[in-house]
Amino acid sequence: MIKKALLCSSVLLSLLACTETKKTDYSVSSPESKNTIEFKLLDGMPSYAVKHGEKEVLTPSKMGFVFKDNDSLASNFEIVTAETNEVDNTWDQVWGEKHTIRNHYNQLTIHLQEKAETKRKLDIEFRAFDDGIAFRYIFPEQEIKDSIFIMNELTEFNLKDDGNSWWIPAYKSNRYEHLFTKTKVSEIDTVHTPYTIKSDNGLYLSFHEADLKNFASYTVAKKEGTHLDLDLMPWHDGVKVRTTKSFQTPWRTLQIGEKPGDLIESYLVLNLNEPNKLDDLSYIESYKYTGMWWGMHISKYSFWEGPNHGASTKNCLEYIDETNELGIHHMLIEGWNKGWTPAWYENKMHEFSFTEPTDDFDYNTVVDYANKKGVKIIGYHETGSNIINYKKQIDAGMQLYKDLGIHDVKIGQVGDKLNMIEWHGSQFGVEYYRWVLEKAAQYQLTVNFHEPIKDTGERRTYPNMMAREGARGQEYNAWSEGNPPSHTALLPFTRMLAGPMDFTPGVLDIMETKGYNNRRINTTASKQLALYVVLYSPIQMLADLPENYIGNPAFQFLVDVPTDWENTKVLDAEIGEYITTVRKDLKSDDWYLGSITNEKERNIEVDLSFLGEGSYEAQMYTDGETTDINSDPSNVTITNKEVTASDKLNVRLGAGGGAAIRFKKL
């Protein structure tokens, strides 16, 4: 007893399990007691449950693992110790949708040990935030000499209530690039995260993960009714995770809100990542950029060599001139290198060169001319998911960009599987994407991943991770059936909860895209402007052809709108229906508003109480009285009005339309 008392007094944190009779249940609540996690050990098996106030969110849900040869690490446990602590601090983003973020939570750590002869240990860390909960497993080093093969993680998410949910399927071709399906939770397929739910109990929920590294990403699979399973994406041989000695899972996260905008204003996922690891931030900046990307998708140019090759020296010099005329300072060039063919996107082990230019492109001429015009070139590496080929050349390819003074690179992984055998979200993929990101930092390069692994907040740790694709973007409006108007009203509550997306908005010439079968975008031009506020990214493409911007009065909003923000607020929203977002510029007192709707016309009232003191000029870019996706969609009505924080604005959103407003401080 004396030794036990001495042990208890030496523990700095609050030790909860120091009694003769071992406790089997513990709980921890968030700082304002909004969310509570309850842990129980029932007959030696660990489980957890979650409540929001008095509302049950998750009923008791099992935890644990299965290793190779059906070796289970999920039962016959006892609690050795349990401890709690509180953390409350703030930190500043290098760039972001909110500059200063508060990280405030209460933590409960459970130290388990098997009662069997093996005596294996397993720790579970729970964190209760006011905007949700998170937990992770830590399997400490404990003299295990053999490799560890995780065949399954037994984590359950047993929802108390059914509800509407929005999801994209896992284990399908085209990765994350699917339209969202709306069903009851009880009717889902196996789905990717973020997985967002409007619960029948009135709460808004989103399952995801944070700090994903050295592990497999997870999907959500229906077990029975509203009982869900965590499903790790496997290697090609069925093993989920390979490791040695020890392992630590990513954080399993559940964001909880009382209204839709609470999910967007939550920074729980970012808070669960490690602080910035980069010493050199000199090359990292947010920006807007141009490029001939849209021209390639609507078949004005080709990616590959030939009479319509986009990335020729001649075309690039002309684009540099136009980019300079528009007052934009970054330009993307893709298709400049050897290896592009009309069949490059097929699921084959396609080989690109990352140093050898096409016969009609000259690096030095283009970069030198861009420098004279004040335009920074963004490089491009398309791997075709042939990771073997890319790894052989990555150092040479990145060194070339560094020698040319290029600090930004877009990296594509087109293909259903990496090296034709591994899922992008498998442990192989997770480790590959992190390796590329760290490699890019060595060469002072920021990264824009296309065909990526999902974002889990690593931009906090590696702020050279700028944006990524990971959903159906603008290009689907050029050569497919297109994205319905509801798609962009869904993205902020689904894909965008993971982090910034390179959606590539800004197509203002709605009627004349002349893409596949002469399709046009299901949008209005005003909605395209609003997307720069609604869909956050620190790098925003001005996707349209330059000639559609030059002389267009609506282009002024794209010149003005920032890419780095001090604060973000969602004024009003309903998932898949509409959203009105405001953001404050980091470098001025100006605010910007973006409001978009689905297929339904709306008249919205905007309460301006978010503004600071004094007067503002509201520079409004809106749908005209008869403008919608079928009637004069390229028309933008531009009006100015002096307003204060005590005012309200009435704004019309045409069907499939939107509104963009700059509030310029007077």
XYZ file of C-alpha atoms in Angstrom:
666
model
C 0.000 0.000 0.000
C 2.887 2.379 0.749
C 4.417 1.720 -2.657
C 1.036 2.270 -4.297
C 0.566 5.600 -2.491
C 4.025 6.746 -3.502
C 3.313 5.829 -7.107
C 0.059 7.794 -7.111
C 1.666 10.893 -5.656
C 4.422 10.862 -8.253
C 2.108 10.999 -11.250
C 1.834 14.581 -12.510
C -1.451 14.057 -14.256
C -4.644 13.071 -12.457
C -4.417 9.330 -11.801
C -7.843 7.767 -11.705
C -7.199 4.072 -11.332
C -5.244 3.996 -8.107
C -7.595 1.898 -5.979
C -7.710 -1.615 -4.594
C -10.631 -2.525 -6.857
C -9.921 -1.720 -10.471
C -12.448 0.595 -12.054
C -13.857 -0.491 -15.388
C -15.497 2.715 -16.609
C -14.344 6.313 -17.013
C -15.618 9.409 -18.772
C -14.318 12.744 -19.964
C -16.303 15.820 -21.013
C -15.304 18.741 -23.202
C -14.372 22.076 -21.554
C -17.936 23.423 -21.728
C -19.438 19.948 -21.179
C -20.976 19.900 -24.653
C -19.613 16.455 -25.527
C -18.864 13.485 -23.293
C -16.952 10.271 -24.026
C -17.707 7.262 -21.829
C -15.247 4.355 -21.756
C -16.163 0.930 -20.397
C -14.395 -2.380 -20.015
C -17.121 -5.009 -20.179
C -15.931 -8.563 -19.489
C -12.460 -7.444 -20.479
C -13.568 -5.910 -23.797
C -13.092 -2.151 -24.378
C -15.889 0.056 -25.694
C -16.772 3.727 -25.850
C -19.907 5.843 -26.212
C -20.502 9.527 -27.010
C -23.124 12.022 -25.844
C -23.830 15.620 -26.839
C -25.428 17.138 -23.769
C -28.187 14.691 -22.911
C -28.422 13.329 -26.461
C -26.825 9.952 -27.107
C -24.791 10.108 -30.303
C -22.900 6.807 -30.226
C -24.084 3.904 -28.099
C -21.424 1.518 -26.708
C -19.097 0.659 -29.603
C -16.372 -1.983 -29.583
C -12.666 -1.309 -29.963
C -9.539 -3.341 -30.709
C -7.586 -5.129 -33.442
C -7.092 -8.435 -35.183
C -3.539 -9.384 -36.122
C -2.320 -12.092 -38.473
C -3.449 -15.676 -37.817
C -6.659 -14.395 -36.207
C -4.736 -13.116 -33.198
C -7.194 -10.797 -31.455
C -6.235 -7.793 -29.356
C -9.745 -6.913 -28.224
C -10.557 -8.811 -25.037
C -9.257 -10.142 -21.733
C -8.010 -6.652 -20.789
C -7.667 -4.940 -17.462
C -7.111 -1.240 -16.847
C -3.659 -0.582 -15.434
C -4.030 3.185 -15.043
C -6.143 6.012 -16.390
C -5.327 9.693 -16.418
C -6.858 12.991 -17.488
C -5.505 16.395 -18.397
C -6.688 19.646 -19.971
C -5.012 21.534 -22.828
C -5.871 25.113 -23.797
C -3.651 27.036 -26.202
C -3.741 28.969 -29.463
C -1.614 28.772 -32.572
C -1.347 30.675 -35.861
C -1.681 29.105 -39.285
C 0.988 29.912 -41.862
C -2.010 30.446 -44.164
C -5.609 29.433 -43.824
C -9.300 30.159 -43.525
C -8.759 31.330 -39.931
C -5.465 32.790 -38.780
C -5.479 32.115 -35.032
C -6.944 28.824 -33.825
C -7.780 27.806 -30.277
C -6.960 24.244 -29.263
C -8.969 23.428 -26.139
C -9.827 19.916 -24.993
C -9.903 17.504 -22.081
C -8.053 14.218 -22.504
C -8.574 10.790 -20.993
C -5.857 8.163 -21.471
C -6.616 4.527 -20.708
C -3.684 2.137 -20.257
C -4.797 -1.442 -20.896
C -2.975 -4.736 -20.483
C -3.993 -8.267 -21.350
C -4.505 -10.585 -18.410
C -3.249 -13.520 -20.489
C 0.336 -14.712 -20.483
C 1.294 -12.377 -23.353
C 0.524 -9.305 -21.172
C 0.379 -7.092 -24.272
C -0.334 -3.420 -23.642
C -2.638 -1.058 -25.506
C -3.241 2.620 -24.756
C -6.288 4.558 -25.915
C -6.255 8.355 -25.906
C -9.612 10.178 -25.956
C -9.992 13.923 -26.497
C -13.248 15.762 -25.874
C -13.624 19.088 -27.685
C -16.680 21.318 -27.653
C -16.955 20.749 -31.423
C -16.520 16.980 -31.344
C -14.465 14.066 -30.076
C -11.413 12.100 -31.169
C -9.484 9.023 -30.106
C -6.507 6.995 -31.192
C -4.782 3.744 -30.253
C -1.135 3.512 -29.211
C 0.489 0.089 -29.211
C 3.724 0.767 -27.295
C 7.012 -0.984 -27.909
C 6.982 -4.099 -25.722
C 9.618 -6.594 -26.788
C 7.675 -7.902 -29.774
C 10.332 -9.151 -32.171
C 8.210 -10.275 -35.117
C 6.609 -7.986 -37.656
C 3.085 -6.862 -36.829
C 0.418 -7.420 -39.475
C -2.888 -5.691 -38.714
C -5.655 -7.561 -40.508
C -8.559 -5.551 -39.092
C -9.363 -2.701 -36.755
C -12.479 -3.499 -34.754
C -13.578 0.064 -34.046
C -17.341 0.528 -34.275
C -19.453 3.669 -34.675
C -22.839 2.616 -33.332
C -25.100 5.568 -34.003
C -28.064 5.929 -31.679
C -30.254 7.480 -34.368
C -30.699 7.194 -38.098
C -30.576 10.279 -40.274
C -29.916 11.642 -43.727
C -26.328 11.280 -44.911
C -24.231 12.257 -47.919
C -21.529 9.948 -49.224
C -19.343 8.752 -52.052
C -18.528 5.043 -52.463
C -15.183 3.512 -51.538
C -13.317 0.897 -53.576
C -14.550 2.227 -56.916
C -12.788 3.542 -59.996
C -12.105 7.289 -60.169
C -11.148 7.358 -56.476
C -13.030 10.228 -54.730
C -14.401 11.711 -57.950
C -18.074 10.808 -57.605
C -21.295 12.688 -57.150
C -22.649 12.448 -53.622
C -25.502 10.096 -52.845
C -28.055 11.065 -50.193
C -29.527 8.184 -48.173
C -30.377 7.265 -44.632
C -27.389 6.056 -42.585
C -29.034 2.633 -42.521
C -28.905 2.484 -46.339
C -25.264 3.369 -47.087
C -22.652 1.415 -48.980
C -19.008 1.339 -47.837
C -18.118 5.039 -47.996
C -15.222 7.447 -47.840
C -14.742 10.018 -45.134
C -15.536 12.770 -44.391
C -18.915 11.102 -43.968
C -21.545 13.678 -43.044
C -24.903 13.077 -41.364
C -27.929 15.131 -40.385
C -29.116 12.984 -37.510
C -32.764 12.444 -36.721
C -31.912 13.834 -33.266
C -31.188 17.234 -34.851
C -27.388 17.119 -34.667
C -24.964 17.434 -37.578
C -22.154 14.863 -37.566
C -19.074 14.135 -39.630
C -16.769 11.114 -39.316
C -13.174 11.546 -40.489
C -9.595 11.107 -39.296
C -6.626 13.307 -38.446
C -2.838 13.051 -38.686
C -2.909 10.116 -41.093
C 0.608 8.733 -41.458
C 2.339 5.320 -41.444
C -1.077 3.664 -41.469
C -3.967 2.830 -43.786
C -6.772 5.333 -44.259
C -10.211 4.181 -43.245
C -13.630 3.959 -44.832
C -16.994 3.502 -43.111
C -18.904 0.272 -43.679
C -22.474 -0.498 -42.626
C -22.724 -3.357 -40.190
C -26.407 -3.486 -39.345
C -28.951 -0.688 -39.204
C -27.146 2.385 -37.885
C -24.221 0.367 -36.535
C -21.135 1.149 -38.578
C -17.659 -0.378 -38.804
C -14.303 1.258 -39.394
C -12.840 -0.421 -42.493
C -9.101 -0.007 -43.205
C -8.077 0.126 -46.872
C -5.852 -2.906 -47.540
C -2.659 -3.632 -49.393
C -3.164 -5.758 -52.517
C -2.608 -8.944 -50.457
C -5.311 -8.110 -47.914
C -3.049 -6.988 -45.066
C -4.303 -3.663 -43.714
C -1.158 -2.348 -41.957
C 2.429 -3.609 -41.816
C 4.622 -2.424 -38.974
C 7.243 -3.528 -36.452
C 7.632 -3.172 -32.682
C 4.872 -0.581 -32.148
C 2.220 1.497 -33.902
C 0.017 4.517 -33.429
C -3.216 4.988 -35.351
C -4.414 8.279 -36.788
C -7.051 10.067 -34.724
C -10.562 8.796 -35.352
C -12.671 11.959 -35.350
C -16.331 12.835 -34.984
C -17.279 16.483 -35.423
C -20.588 17.417 -33.802
C -22.625 20.540 -34.503
C -26.055 21.912 -33.724
C -26.287 23.618 -37.111
C -24.602 22.858 -40.460
C -22.125 25.734 -40.278
C -20.719 24.391 -36.994
C -19.011 21.618 -38.967
C -17.287 24.129 -41.242
C -16.237 26.397 -38.369
C -14.677 23.426 -36.516
C -10.868 23.147 -36.517
C -10.779 19.859 -34.616
C -8.973 17.973 -37.397
C -6.251 20.615 -37.671
C -5.807 20.721 -33.897
C -5.099 16.989 -33.857
C -2.095 17.338 -36.165
C 1.439 18.099 -35.057
C 2.704 21.710 -35.178
C 4.667 23.025 -38.146
C 7.888 21.078 -38.745
C 9.336 23.283 -41.491
C 12.056 25.765 -40.608
C 12.082 27.446 -44.019
C 8.755 29.085 -44.869
C 10.189 31.702 -47.232
C 8.892 30.032 -50.399
C 5.361 29.331 -49.116
C 2.665 31.779 -50.182
C -1.004 31.672 -51.073
C -1.951 32.906 -54.531
C -4.299 32.930 -57.502
C -3.143 31.455 -60.774
C -3.988 31.063 -64.452
C -3.182 28.320 -66.948
C -4.385 26.662 -70.121
C -5.919 23.828 -68.087
C -9.523 24.704 -69.036
C -8.526 25.054 -72.672
C -7.196 21.496 -72.561
C -10.396 20.146 -71.034
C -12.648 21.840 -73.601
C -10.352 20.548 -76.385
C -8.944 23.905 -77.476
C -5.509 22.497 -76.645
C -4.088 19.019 -76.088
C -1.850 17.769 -73.289
C 0.299 15.905 -75.784
C 2.497 16.999 -78.659
C 0.837 17.837 -81.944
C -0.733 20.769 -83.787
C -2.882 21.732 -80.753
C -0.252 21.140 -78.064
C -0.987 23.561 -75.228
C 2.380 23.782 -73.508
C 4.412 25.056 -76.436
C 6.829 27.914 -75.918
C 4.702 30.117 -78.191
C 1.469 29.461 -76.297
C 3.129 29.855 -72.914
C 4.599 33.235 -73.823
C 1.163 34.434 -74.957
C -0.407 33.185 -71.698
C 2.270 34.944 -69.679
C 1.405 38.209 -71.433
C -2.297 37.726 -70.730
C -1.669 36.707 -67.115
C 0.390 39.849 -66.629
C -2.335 41.965 -68.247
C -4.878 40.501 -65.822
C -2.708 41.418 -62.852
C -2.225 37.792 -61.760
C 1.213 36.603 -60.704
C 1.222 32.800 -61.025
C 0.666 30.542 -64.036
C 0.438 26.743 -64.293
C 2.072 24.898 -67.183
C 1.185 21.233 -67.672
C 1.990 18.950 -70.571
C 5.467 20.442 -71.132
C 7.339 17.154 -70.772
C 7.884 13.979 -72.760
C 5.521 11.075 -72.202
C 2.082 12.572 -72.855
C -0.064 10.616 -75.316
C -3.802 10.557 -76.088
C -4.038 7.445 -73.876
C -2.043 8.796 -70.921
C -5.032 8.638 -68.537
C -5.736 4.954 -69.074
C -4.977 2.528 -66.246
C -1.575 1.478 -67.528
C 1.977 1.830 -66.221
C 2.480 4.972 -68.283
C 5.971 6.494 -68.219
C 6.653 10.223 -68.147
C 9.927 12.070 -68.133
C 10.230 14.725 -65.443
C 13.231 16.483 -66.953
C 12.991 16.173 -70.752
C 10.803 18.825 -72.430
C 8.751 18.368 -75.562
C 10.355 19.472 -78.817
C 8.308 22.683 -78.901
C 8.979 23.813 -75.322
C 12.037 25.558 -73.886
C 12.339 25.915 -70.115
C 14.696 28.815 -69.928
C 12.945 30.930 -72.536
C 9.570 30.553 -70.805
C 10.810 31.043 -67.231
C 13.022 34.000 -68.125
C 10.148 35.713 -69.923
C 7.793 35.023 -67.001
C 10.290 36.560 -64.586
C 10.452 39.725 -66.695
C 6.657 39.954 -66.632
C 6.357 39.347 -62.882
C 4.713 35.944 -63.323
C 5.803 32.883 -61.337
C 5.573 29.537 -63.105
C 3.896 26.558 -61.414
C 5.382 23.232 -62.464
C 3.562 19.971 -63.063
C 4.431 16.311 -62.485
C 1.926 13.781 -63.798
C 2.874 10.323 -62.585
C 0.022 8.368 -64.181
C 0.116 6.450 -60.852
C 3.367 4.816 -62.007
C 5.086 5.428 -58.694
C 8.057 3.232 -59.569
C 8.866 5.527 -62.493
C 8.280 8.701 -60.459
C 10.477 7.646 -57.545
C 13.367 7.058 -59.938
C 13.131 10.618 -61.257
C 11.683 12.689 -58.439
C 14.964 14.186 -57.242
C 16.033 15.187 -60.734
C 12.579 16.579 -61.512
C 12.381 18.651 -58.351
C 15.976 19.826 -58.662
C 15.167 21.099 -62.162
C 12.362 23.248 -60.741
C 14.593 24.539 -57.965
C 17.288 25.478 -60.489
C 14.679 27.370 -62.503
C 13.466 29.238 -59.412
C 10.087 27.467 -59.427
C 8.580 26.967 -55.951
C 5.198 25.374 -56.685
C 4.298 22.045 -58.254
C 1.048 20.290 -59.082
C 1.450 16.503 -58.840
C -1.058 14.149 -60.455
C -1.670 10.443 -59.799
C -4.247 9.611 -62.473
C -5.130 5.926 -62.324
C -7.456 3.765 -60.265
C -4.573 2.226 -58.312
C -0.965 3.174 -57.613
C 1.392 0.938 -59.601
C -1.855 -0.693 -60.800
C -2.202 -2.731 -57.582
C -2.455 -0.495 -54.493
C -5.365 1.719 -53.458
C -4.496 5.401 -53.148
C -5.759 5.258 -49.556
C -3.826 2.133 -48.568
C -0.835 2.277 -46.243
C 1.327 2.200 -49.355
C -0.445 5.282 -50.696
C -0.433 7.122 -47.386
C 3.303 6.641 -47.019
C 3.937 7.581 -50.666
C 2.074 10.904 -50.455
C 3.795 11.871 -47.195
C 7.187 10.939 -48.686
C 6.571 13.160 -51.727
C 5.491 16.047 -49.506
C 8.620 15.806 -47.376
C 10.740 15.479 -50.513
C 9.158 18.630 -51.955
C 10.045 20.577 -48.811
C 13.688 19.627 -49.337
C 13.550 21.363 -52.730
C 11.548 24.396 -51.499
C 8.418 23.314 -53.343
C 4.789 23.672 -52.328
C 2.466 20.887 -53.424
C -0.967 20.701 -55.036
C -1.910 16.998 -55.158
C -4.399 15.770 -57.733
C -5.806 12.248 -57.507
C -4.646 12.455 -53.874
C -5.025 10.665 -50.615
C -7.707 12.452 -48.586
C -6.652 15.436 -46.507
C -6.417 14.849 -42.755
C -4.892 18.151 -41.649
C -1.211 17.630 -42.434
C -1.065 21.190 -43.777
C -0.546 22.240 -40.152
C 2.601 20.096 -39.907
C 3.766 20.674 -43.484
C 2.392 24.044 -44.645
C 3.919 23.435 -48.078
C 0.892 21.108 -48.518
C -1.296 23.765 -50.129
C -4.331 22.097 -51.667
C -5.486 18.968 -53.373
C -8.280 17.687 -55.551
C -10.010 14.604 -54.138
C -13.535 15.235 -55.463
C -15.349 16.024 -58.704
C -14.034 19.416 -59.712
C -14.704 21.874 -62.486
C -13.302 19.651 -65.234
C -16.356 17.390 -65.076
C -18.354 20.316 -66.440
C -16.294 20.185 -69.635
C -16.516 16.584 -70.759
C -19.073 14.654 -68.703
C -22.746 15.067 -67.871
C -21.489 17.828 -65.585
C -21.908 18.584 -61.906
C -25.450 19.444 -60.805
C -25.958 22.807 -59.036
C -26.331 21.004 -55.706
C -22.783 19.609 -55.956
C -21.053 22.810 -54.870
C -23.663 23.277 -52.137
C -22.658 19.850 -50.809
C -18.861 20.150 -50.999
C -18.442 22.525 -48.008
C -20.135 19.951 -45.736
C -18.456 16.847 -47.143
C -15.136 16.915 -48.990
C -14.204 20.419 -47.769
C -14.397 19.364 -44.110
C -11.135 17.507 -44.793
C -9.300 20.621 -46.005
C -8.657 22.928 -48.971
C -9.713 21.790 -52.432
C -8.321 22.844 -55.784
C -11.778 22.985 -57.369
C -10.587 25.381 -60.116
C -13.554 27.793 -60.228
C -13.923 30.991 -62.222
C -15.423 30.025 -65.595
C -17.403 33.133 -66.549
C -18.225 32.281 -70.163
C -20.996 29.837 -69.290
C -22.659 29.515 -72.710
C -19.629 29.068 -74.926
C -17.384 26.463 -73.267
C -17.830 24.210 -76.317
C -16.534 21.182 -74.474
C -17.633 17.593 -74.911
C -20.885 17.619 -76.926
C -20.961 21.424 -76.509
C -21.890 21.079 -72.851
C -22.000 24.098 -70.577
C -21.750 24.463 -66.811
C -24.821 24.166 -64.600
C -24.051 27.481 -62.916
C -24.265 31.220 -63.286
C -21.213 33.440 -63.555
C -22.065 35.048 -60.215
C -21.993 31.631 -58.589
C -18.541 31.040 -60.056
C -17.382 34.230 -58.317
C -19.012 33.165 -55.041
C -17.118 29.858 -55.079
C -13.891 31.735 -54.295
C -15.360 32.488 -50.870
C -17.445 29.359 -50.307
C -14.854 26.730 -51.367
C -11.664 27.530 -49.492
C -8.217 27.087 -50.984
C -4.979 29.014 -50.424
C -4.348 28.616 -54.142
C -7.270 29.506 -56.397
C -7.202 28.966 -60.124
C -8.813 31.444 -62.492
C -9.862 28.586 -64.695
C -11.430 30.322 -67.699
C -9.643 31.320 -70.888
C -7.892 34.677 -70.414
C -9.861 36.249 -73.264
C -13.045 35.684 -71.244
C -11.609 37.779 -68.401
C -10.017 40.650 -70.296
C -12.517 43.499 -70.449
C -15.077 41.648 -68.299
C -16.204 43.929 -65.408
C -16.972 40.919 -63.204
C -13.300 39.950 -63.277
C -12.584 42.717 -60.769
C -13.927 40.511 -57.979
C -11.370 37.836 -58.876
C -8.605 40.428 -58.716
C -9.773 41.615 -55.298
C -10.700 38.389 -53.478
C -7.899 37.196 -51.151
C -6.617 33.665 -50.610
C -5.552 34.064 -46.964
C -8.066 34.911 -44.258
C -8.234 36.173 -40.693
C -11.623 34.665 -39.918
C -14.455 32.632 -41.437
C -18.151 32.460 -40.517
C -21.071 30.551 -42.007
C -24.095 32.842 -41.753
C -26.748 30.414 -42.949
C -26.762 27.031 -44.635
C -28.524 23.753 -45.267
C -26.538 20.812 -46.613
C -26.928 20.459 -50.374
C -29.411 23.335 -50.522
C -27.595 26.634 -49.984
C -24.788 28.257 -48.034
C -23.750 31.838 -47.236
C -20.168 32.245 -46.024
C -18.236 35.374 -45.048
C -14.491 35.686 -44.604
C -12.351 38.571 -43.353
C -9.218 39.473 -45.255
C -6.042 38.899 -43.218
C -4.345 42.018 -44.593
C -7.168 44.569 -44.475
C -10.474 45.373 -42.779
C -12.443 44.102 -45.784
C -14.921 41.235 -45.654
C -16.038 39.008 -48.529
C -19.288 37.108 -48.912
C -20.141 34.122 -51.080
C -23.640 32.707 -51.296
C -24.726 29.835 -53.548
C -27.848 27.761 -54.073
C -28.758 24.454 -55.658
C -31.384 24.091 -58.410
C -33.808 26.261 -56.434
C -34.105 30.051 -56.779
C -33.842 31.858 -53.433
C -34.106 35.314 -51.959
C -31.822 35.616 -48.950
C -31.528 38.237 -46.245
C -27.972 38.857 -45.046
C -27.499 40.280 -41.560
C -24.340 42.422 -41.701
C -23.616 42.383 -37.964
C -20.357 40.532 -38.671
C -18.878 43.775 -40.043
C -16.696 46.000 -37.885
C -17.395 49.572 -36.879
C -17.838 52.276 -39.481
C -19.086 52.200 -43.059
C -18.336 49.799 -45.884
C -18.903 49.886 -49.607
C -20.762 46.719 -50.595
C -19.535 45.864 -54.090
C -22.131 43.308 -55.179
C -21.879 40.813 -58.049
C -25.239 39.088 -58.339
C -27.584 37.227 -60.656
C -29.848 39.581 -62.573
C -33.613 39.613 -62.107
C -34.108 36.834 -64.666
C -30.656 35.197 -64.597
C -30.359 31.507 -63.739
C -28.689 28.410 -65.183
C -31.042 28.424 -68.171
C -31.500 32.149 -68.728
C -28.534 34.389 -69.545
C -26.242 32.611 -67.017
C -23.155 34.661 -67.938
C -24.842 37.893 -66.929
C -23.530 39.480 -63.722
C -25.275 42.500 -62.223
C -22.778 44.782 -60.477
C -24.040 47.340 -57.930
C -22.496 49.336 -55.090
C -24.105 50.350 -51.824
C -22.860 51.916 -48.584
C -23.668 49.758 -45.540
C -22.910 49.336 -41.844
C -23.099 46.475 -39.370
C -26.655 47.447 -38.457
C -27.932 46.889 -42.008
C -29.404 43.903 -43.786
C -29.097 43.083 -47.475
C -31.651 41.295 -49.612
C -30.043 39.280 -52.380
C -31.568 37.147 -55.134
C -29.926 33.850 -56.067
C -31.131 32.535 -59.401
C -31.695 28.792 -59.791
C -28.195 27.284 -59.788
C -26.818 30.735 -59.040
C -25.036 32.766 -56.437
C -23.773 36.107 -55.235
C -20.344 37.498 -54.388
C -19.853 40.673 -52.356
C -16.800 42.619 -51.291
C -17.349 44.813 -48.235
C -14.646 47.442 -48.621
C -13.955 49.435 -45.470
C -14.412 53.159 -46.071
